[in-house]
Short mmCIF file of C-alpha atoms in Angstrom, two decimals:
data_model
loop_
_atom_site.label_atom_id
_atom_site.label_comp_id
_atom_site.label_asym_id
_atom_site.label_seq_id
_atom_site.Cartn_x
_atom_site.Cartn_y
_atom_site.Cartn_z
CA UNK A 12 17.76 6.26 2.75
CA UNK A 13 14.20 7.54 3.22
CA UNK A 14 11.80 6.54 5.59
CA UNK A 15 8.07 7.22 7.10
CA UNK A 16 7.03 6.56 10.49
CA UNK A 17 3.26 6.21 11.41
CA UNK A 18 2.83 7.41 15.01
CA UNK A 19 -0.83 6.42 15.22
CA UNK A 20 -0.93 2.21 15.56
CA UNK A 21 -4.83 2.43 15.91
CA UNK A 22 -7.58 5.05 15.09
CA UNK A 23 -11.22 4.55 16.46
CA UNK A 24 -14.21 7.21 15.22
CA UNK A 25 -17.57 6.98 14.96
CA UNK A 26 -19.10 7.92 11.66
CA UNK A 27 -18.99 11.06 10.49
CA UNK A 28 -16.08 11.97 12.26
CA UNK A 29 -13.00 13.68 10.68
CA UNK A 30 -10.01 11.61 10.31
CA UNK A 31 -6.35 12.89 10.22
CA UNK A 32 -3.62 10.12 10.09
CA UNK A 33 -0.32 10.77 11.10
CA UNK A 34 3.16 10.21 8.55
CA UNK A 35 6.51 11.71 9.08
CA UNK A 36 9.28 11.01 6.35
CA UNK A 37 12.85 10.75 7.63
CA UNK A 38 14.85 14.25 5.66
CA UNK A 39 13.93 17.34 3.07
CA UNK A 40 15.07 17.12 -0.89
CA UNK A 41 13.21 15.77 -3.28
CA UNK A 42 10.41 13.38 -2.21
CA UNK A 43 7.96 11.27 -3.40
CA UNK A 44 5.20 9.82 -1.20
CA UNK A 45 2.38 7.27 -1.24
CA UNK A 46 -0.49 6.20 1.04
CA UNK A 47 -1.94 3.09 0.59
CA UNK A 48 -5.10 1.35 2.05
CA UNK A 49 -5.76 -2.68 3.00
CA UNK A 50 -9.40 -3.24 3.55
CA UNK A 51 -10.36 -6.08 5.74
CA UNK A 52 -9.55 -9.34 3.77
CA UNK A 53 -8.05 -7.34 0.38
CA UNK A 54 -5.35 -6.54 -0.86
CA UNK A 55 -3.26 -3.28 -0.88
CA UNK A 56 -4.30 -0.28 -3.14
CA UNK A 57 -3.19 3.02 -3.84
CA UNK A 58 -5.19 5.65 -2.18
CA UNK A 59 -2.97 8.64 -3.73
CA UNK A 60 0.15 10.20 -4.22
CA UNK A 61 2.44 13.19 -3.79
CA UNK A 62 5.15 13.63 -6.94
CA UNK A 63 5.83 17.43 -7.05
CA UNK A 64 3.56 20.94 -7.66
CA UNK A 65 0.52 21.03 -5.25
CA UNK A 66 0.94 20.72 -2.17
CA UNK A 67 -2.29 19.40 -1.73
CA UNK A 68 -3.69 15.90 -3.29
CA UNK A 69 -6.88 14.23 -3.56
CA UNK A 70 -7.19 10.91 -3.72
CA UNK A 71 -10.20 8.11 -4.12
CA UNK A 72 -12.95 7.62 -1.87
CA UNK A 73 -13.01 11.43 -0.57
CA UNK A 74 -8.83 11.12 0.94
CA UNK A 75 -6.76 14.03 0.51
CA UNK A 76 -3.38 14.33 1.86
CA UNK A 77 -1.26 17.76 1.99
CA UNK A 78 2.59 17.90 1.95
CA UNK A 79 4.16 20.28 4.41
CA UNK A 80 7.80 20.40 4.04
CA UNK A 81 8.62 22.45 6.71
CA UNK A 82 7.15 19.59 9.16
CA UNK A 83 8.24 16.69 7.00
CA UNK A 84 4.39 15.51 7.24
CA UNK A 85 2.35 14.02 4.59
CA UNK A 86 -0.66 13.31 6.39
CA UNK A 87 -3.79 11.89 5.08
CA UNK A 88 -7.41 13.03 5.97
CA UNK A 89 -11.27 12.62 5.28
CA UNK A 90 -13.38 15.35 6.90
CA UNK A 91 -15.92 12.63 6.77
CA UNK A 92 -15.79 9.05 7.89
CA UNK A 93 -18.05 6.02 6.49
CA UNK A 94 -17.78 2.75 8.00
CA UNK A 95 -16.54 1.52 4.32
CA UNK A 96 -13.06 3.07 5.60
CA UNK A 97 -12.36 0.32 8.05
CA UNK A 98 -9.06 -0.89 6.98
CA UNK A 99 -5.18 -0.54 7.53
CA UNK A 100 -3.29 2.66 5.76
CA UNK A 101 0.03 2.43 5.09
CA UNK A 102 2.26 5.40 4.06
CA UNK A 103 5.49 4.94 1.93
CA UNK A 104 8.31 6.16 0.24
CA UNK A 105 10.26 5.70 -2.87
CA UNK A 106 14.09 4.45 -1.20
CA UNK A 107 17.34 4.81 -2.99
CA UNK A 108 17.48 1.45 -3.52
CA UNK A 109 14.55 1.36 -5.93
CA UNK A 110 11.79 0.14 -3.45
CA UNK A 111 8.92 1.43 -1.69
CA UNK A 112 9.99 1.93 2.52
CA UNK A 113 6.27 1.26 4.11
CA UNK A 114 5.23 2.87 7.34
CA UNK A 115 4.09 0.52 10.28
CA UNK A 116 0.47 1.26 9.35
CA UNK A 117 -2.76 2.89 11.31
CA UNK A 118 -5.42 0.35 11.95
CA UNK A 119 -8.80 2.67 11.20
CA UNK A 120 -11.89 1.13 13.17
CA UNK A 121 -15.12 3.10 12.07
CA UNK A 122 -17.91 2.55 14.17
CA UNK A 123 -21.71 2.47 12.84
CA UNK B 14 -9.43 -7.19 -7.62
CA UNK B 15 -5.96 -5.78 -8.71
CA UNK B 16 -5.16 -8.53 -11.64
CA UNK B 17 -2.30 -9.65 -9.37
CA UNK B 18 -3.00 -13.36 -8.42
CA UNK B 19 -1.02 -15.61 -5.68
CA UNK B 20 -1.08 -19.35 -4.65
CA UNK B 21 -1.80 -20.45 -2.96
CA UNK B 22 -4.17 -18.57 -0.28
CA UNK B 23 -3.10 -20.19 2.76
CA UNK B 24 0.06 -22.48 3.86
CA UNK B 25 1.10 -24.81 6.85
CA UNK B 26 3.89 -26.40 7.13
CA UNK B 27 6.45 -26.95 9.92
CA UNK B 28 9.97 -25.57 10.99
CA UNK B 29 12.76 -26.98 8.60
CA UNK B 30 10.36 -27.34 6.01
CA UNK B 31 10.86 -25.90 2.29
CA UNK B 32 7.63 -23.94 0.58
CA UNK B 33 7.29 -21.93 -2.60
CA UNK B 34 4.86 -19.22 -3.23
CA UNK B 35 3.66 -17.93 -6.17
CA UNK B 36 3.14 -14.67 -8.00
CA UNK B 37 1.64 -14.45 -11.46
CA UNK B 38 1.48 -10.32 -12.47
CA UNK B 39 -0.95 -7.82 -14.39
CA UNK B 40 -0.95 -8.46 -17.95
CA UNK B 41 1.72 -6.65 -19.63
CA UNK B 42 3.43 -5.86 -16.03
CA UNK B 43 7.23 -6.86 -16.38
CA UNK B 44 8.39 -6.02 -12.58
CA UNK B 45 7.60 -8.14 -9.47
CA UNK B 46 7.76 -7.13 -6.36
CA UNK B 47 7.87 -9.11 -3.24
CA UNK B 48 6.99 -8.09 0.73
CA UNK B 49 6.61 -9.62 4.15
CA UNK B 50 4.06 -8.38 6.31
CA UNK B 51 4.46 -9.32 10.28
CA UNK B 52 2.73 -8.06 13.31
CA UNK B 53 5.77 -7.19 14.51
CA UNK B 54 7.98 -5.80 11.49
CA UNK B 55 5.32 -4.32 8.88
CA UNK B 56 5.59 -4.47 5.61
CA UNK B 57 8.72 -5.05 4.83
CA UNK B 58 10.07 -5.19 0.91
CA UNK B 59 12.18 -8.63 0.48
CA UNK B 60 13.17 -8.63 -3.09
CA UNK B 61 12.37 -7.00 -6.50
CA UNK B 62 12.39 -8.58 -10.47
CA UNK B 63 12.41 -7.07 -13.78
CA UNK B 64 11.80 -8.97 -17.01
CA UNK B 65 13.41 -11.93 -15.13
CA UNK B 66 16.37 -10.11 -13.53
CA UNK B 67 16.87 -9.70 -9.85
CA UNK B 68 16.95 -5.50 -10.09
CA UNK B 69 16.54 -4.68 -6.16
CA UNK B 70 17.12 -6.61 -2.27
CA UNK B 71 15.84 -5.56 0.83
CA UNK B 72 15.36 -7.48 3.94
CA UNK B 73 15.57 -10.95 2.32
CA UNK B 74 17.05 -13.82 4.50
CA UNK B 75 19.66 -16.16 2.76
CA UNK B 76 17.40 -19.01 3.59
CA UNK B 77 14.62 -17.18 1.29
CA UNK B 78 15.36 -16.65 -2.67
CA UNK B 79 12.90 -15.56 -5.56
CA UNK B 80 13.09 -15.76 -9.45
CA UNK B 81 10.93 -14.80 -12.28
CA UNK B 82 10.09 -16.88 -15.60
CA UNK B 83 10.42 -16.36 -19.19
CA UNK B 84 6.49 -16.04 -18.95
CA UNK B 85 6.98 -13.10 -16.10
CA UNK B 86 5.14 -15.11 -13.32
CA UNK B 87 7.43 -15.18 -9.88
CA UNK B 88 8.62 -17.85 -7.10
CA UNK B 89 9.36 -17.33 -3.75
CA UNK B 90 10.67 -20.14 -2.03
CA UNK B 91 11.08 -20.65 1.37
CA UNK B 92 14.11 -22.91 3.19
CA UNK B 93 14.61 -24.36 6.36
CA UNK B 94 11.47 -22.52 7.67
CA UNK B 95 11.23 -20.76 11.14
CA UNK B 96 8.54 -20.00 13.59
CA UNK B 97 9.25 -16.59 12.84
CA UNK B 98 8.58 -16.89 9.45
CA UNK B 99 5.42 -17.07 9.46
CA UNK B 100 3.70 -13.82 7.56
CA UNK B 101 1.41 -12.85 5.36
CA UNK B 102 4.01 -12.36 1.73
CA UNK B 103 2.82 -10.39 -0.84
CA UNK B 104 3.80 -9.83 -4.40
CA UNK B 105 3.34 -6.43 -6.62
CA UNK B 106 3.54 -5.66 -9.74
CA UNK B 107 3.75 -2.43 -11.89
CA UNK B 108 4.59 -1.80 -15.36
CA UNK B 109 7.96 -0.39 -15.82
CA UNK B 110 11.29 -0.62 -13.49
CA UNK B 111 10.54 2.77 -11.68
CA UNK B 112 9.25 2.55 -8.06
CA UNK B 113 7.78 5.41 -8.58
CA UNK B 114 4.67 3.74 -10.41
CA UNK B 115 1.75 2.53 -9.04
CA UNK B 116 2.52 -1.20 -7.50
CA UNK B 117 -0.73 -3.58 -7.49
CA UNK B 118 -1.24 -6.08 -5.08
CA UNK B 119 -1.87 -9.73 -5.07
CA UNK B 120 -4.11 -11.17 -2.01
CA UNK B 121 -1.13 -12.38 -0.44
CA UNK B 122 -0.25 -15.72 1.01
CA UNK B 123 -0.34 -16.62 4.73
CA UNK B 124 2.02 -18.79 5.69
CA UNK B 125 1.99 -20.25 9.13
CA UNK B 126 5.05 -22.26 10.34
CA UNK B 127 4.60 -24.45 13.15
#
């Protein structure tokens, strides 16, 4: 079945800084992938996602993620940080079994 | 706020004990999903319902067991609890049966088991 792993458990930048989070999913074929965000205190919410055609995907709140399939990466940027990003990001995938596989997640801290 | 609502907010209760939490979903959202989330393990998907049928299992003790109502809102109950059960769970929900749609959160419950 497919998985992501998260290699990054915590991310500290000041403002203004560009981010670059880390997600590796487990083999090639078709895939499907998600990143999702948890701000401090709220619940989980789709940032984006990767289906098929572009490589490339924007997302809300400035995120973009590109999918290289020759690295099996989907990682997820901002070329500018707020504080506002503080929060957890979680990538995932679509399983065989009809549920989402979630990455261990990358704690962002944005400082002022 | 996603339209996803769970009760209640917080739980404690001690080891052996039985709790239920509960999931009411989006209007018009027929599938339920429920996770785990741990320091140590993640988030980890326990169990998934569609229009009131059990359509998906993942990491879901035999102590644990979930169901959904004629009126679509979902109950995860919680047997003979463990120290190591205690987690933030949340539910989903989404539309249609496909994982491949959009899942919206609830706020989760914490439960703390001591």
């Amino acid at each position: 079945a497919q998985s992501v792993s998260q290699h990054n458990h915590h991310v500290i930048l000041s403002e203004a800084a560009s981010l670059e989070l880390g997600c590796n999913y487990s083999y090639g074929g078709t895939v499907n992938l998600f990143w999702y965000v948890q701000y401090p205190g709220q619940h989980l919410q789709l940032l984006l996602k990767y289906f098929s055609g572009d490589p490339l995907v924007k997302g809300i709140k400035g995120f973009e993620a590109e999918f290289i399939k020759s690295k099996f990466s989907f990682n997820l940027r901002k070329p500018s940080v707020q504080w506002s990003d503080t929060a957890e990001y979680f990538c995932a995938v679509p399983t065989g079994a009809n549920n989402l596989f979630f990455g261990t997640g990358t704690r962002l801290t944005v400082i002022p | 706020d996603s339209g996803v609502t769970q009760t209640p907010k917080h739980l404690i209760t001690a080891t052996g004990q039985r709790v239920t939490l509960r999931c009411s979903p989006r209007s018009g959202d027929l599938s339920v999903y429920w996770y785990q989330q741990s320091l140590d393990q993640g988030l980890q998907f326990l169990i998934q319902y569609y229009n009131g049928e059990e359509r998906a299992k993942g990491n879901i003790l035999e102590r644990f067991s979930a169901q959904q109502f004629p009126d679509l809102h979902s109950e995860l109950n919680l047997s003979s609890l463990e120290l190591g059960d205690s987690a933030l769970y949340f539910c989903a929900s989404t539309q249609g049966l496909s994982v491949y749609n959009e899942q919206f959160f609830g706020p989760g419950t914490r439960l703390t088991v001591l």
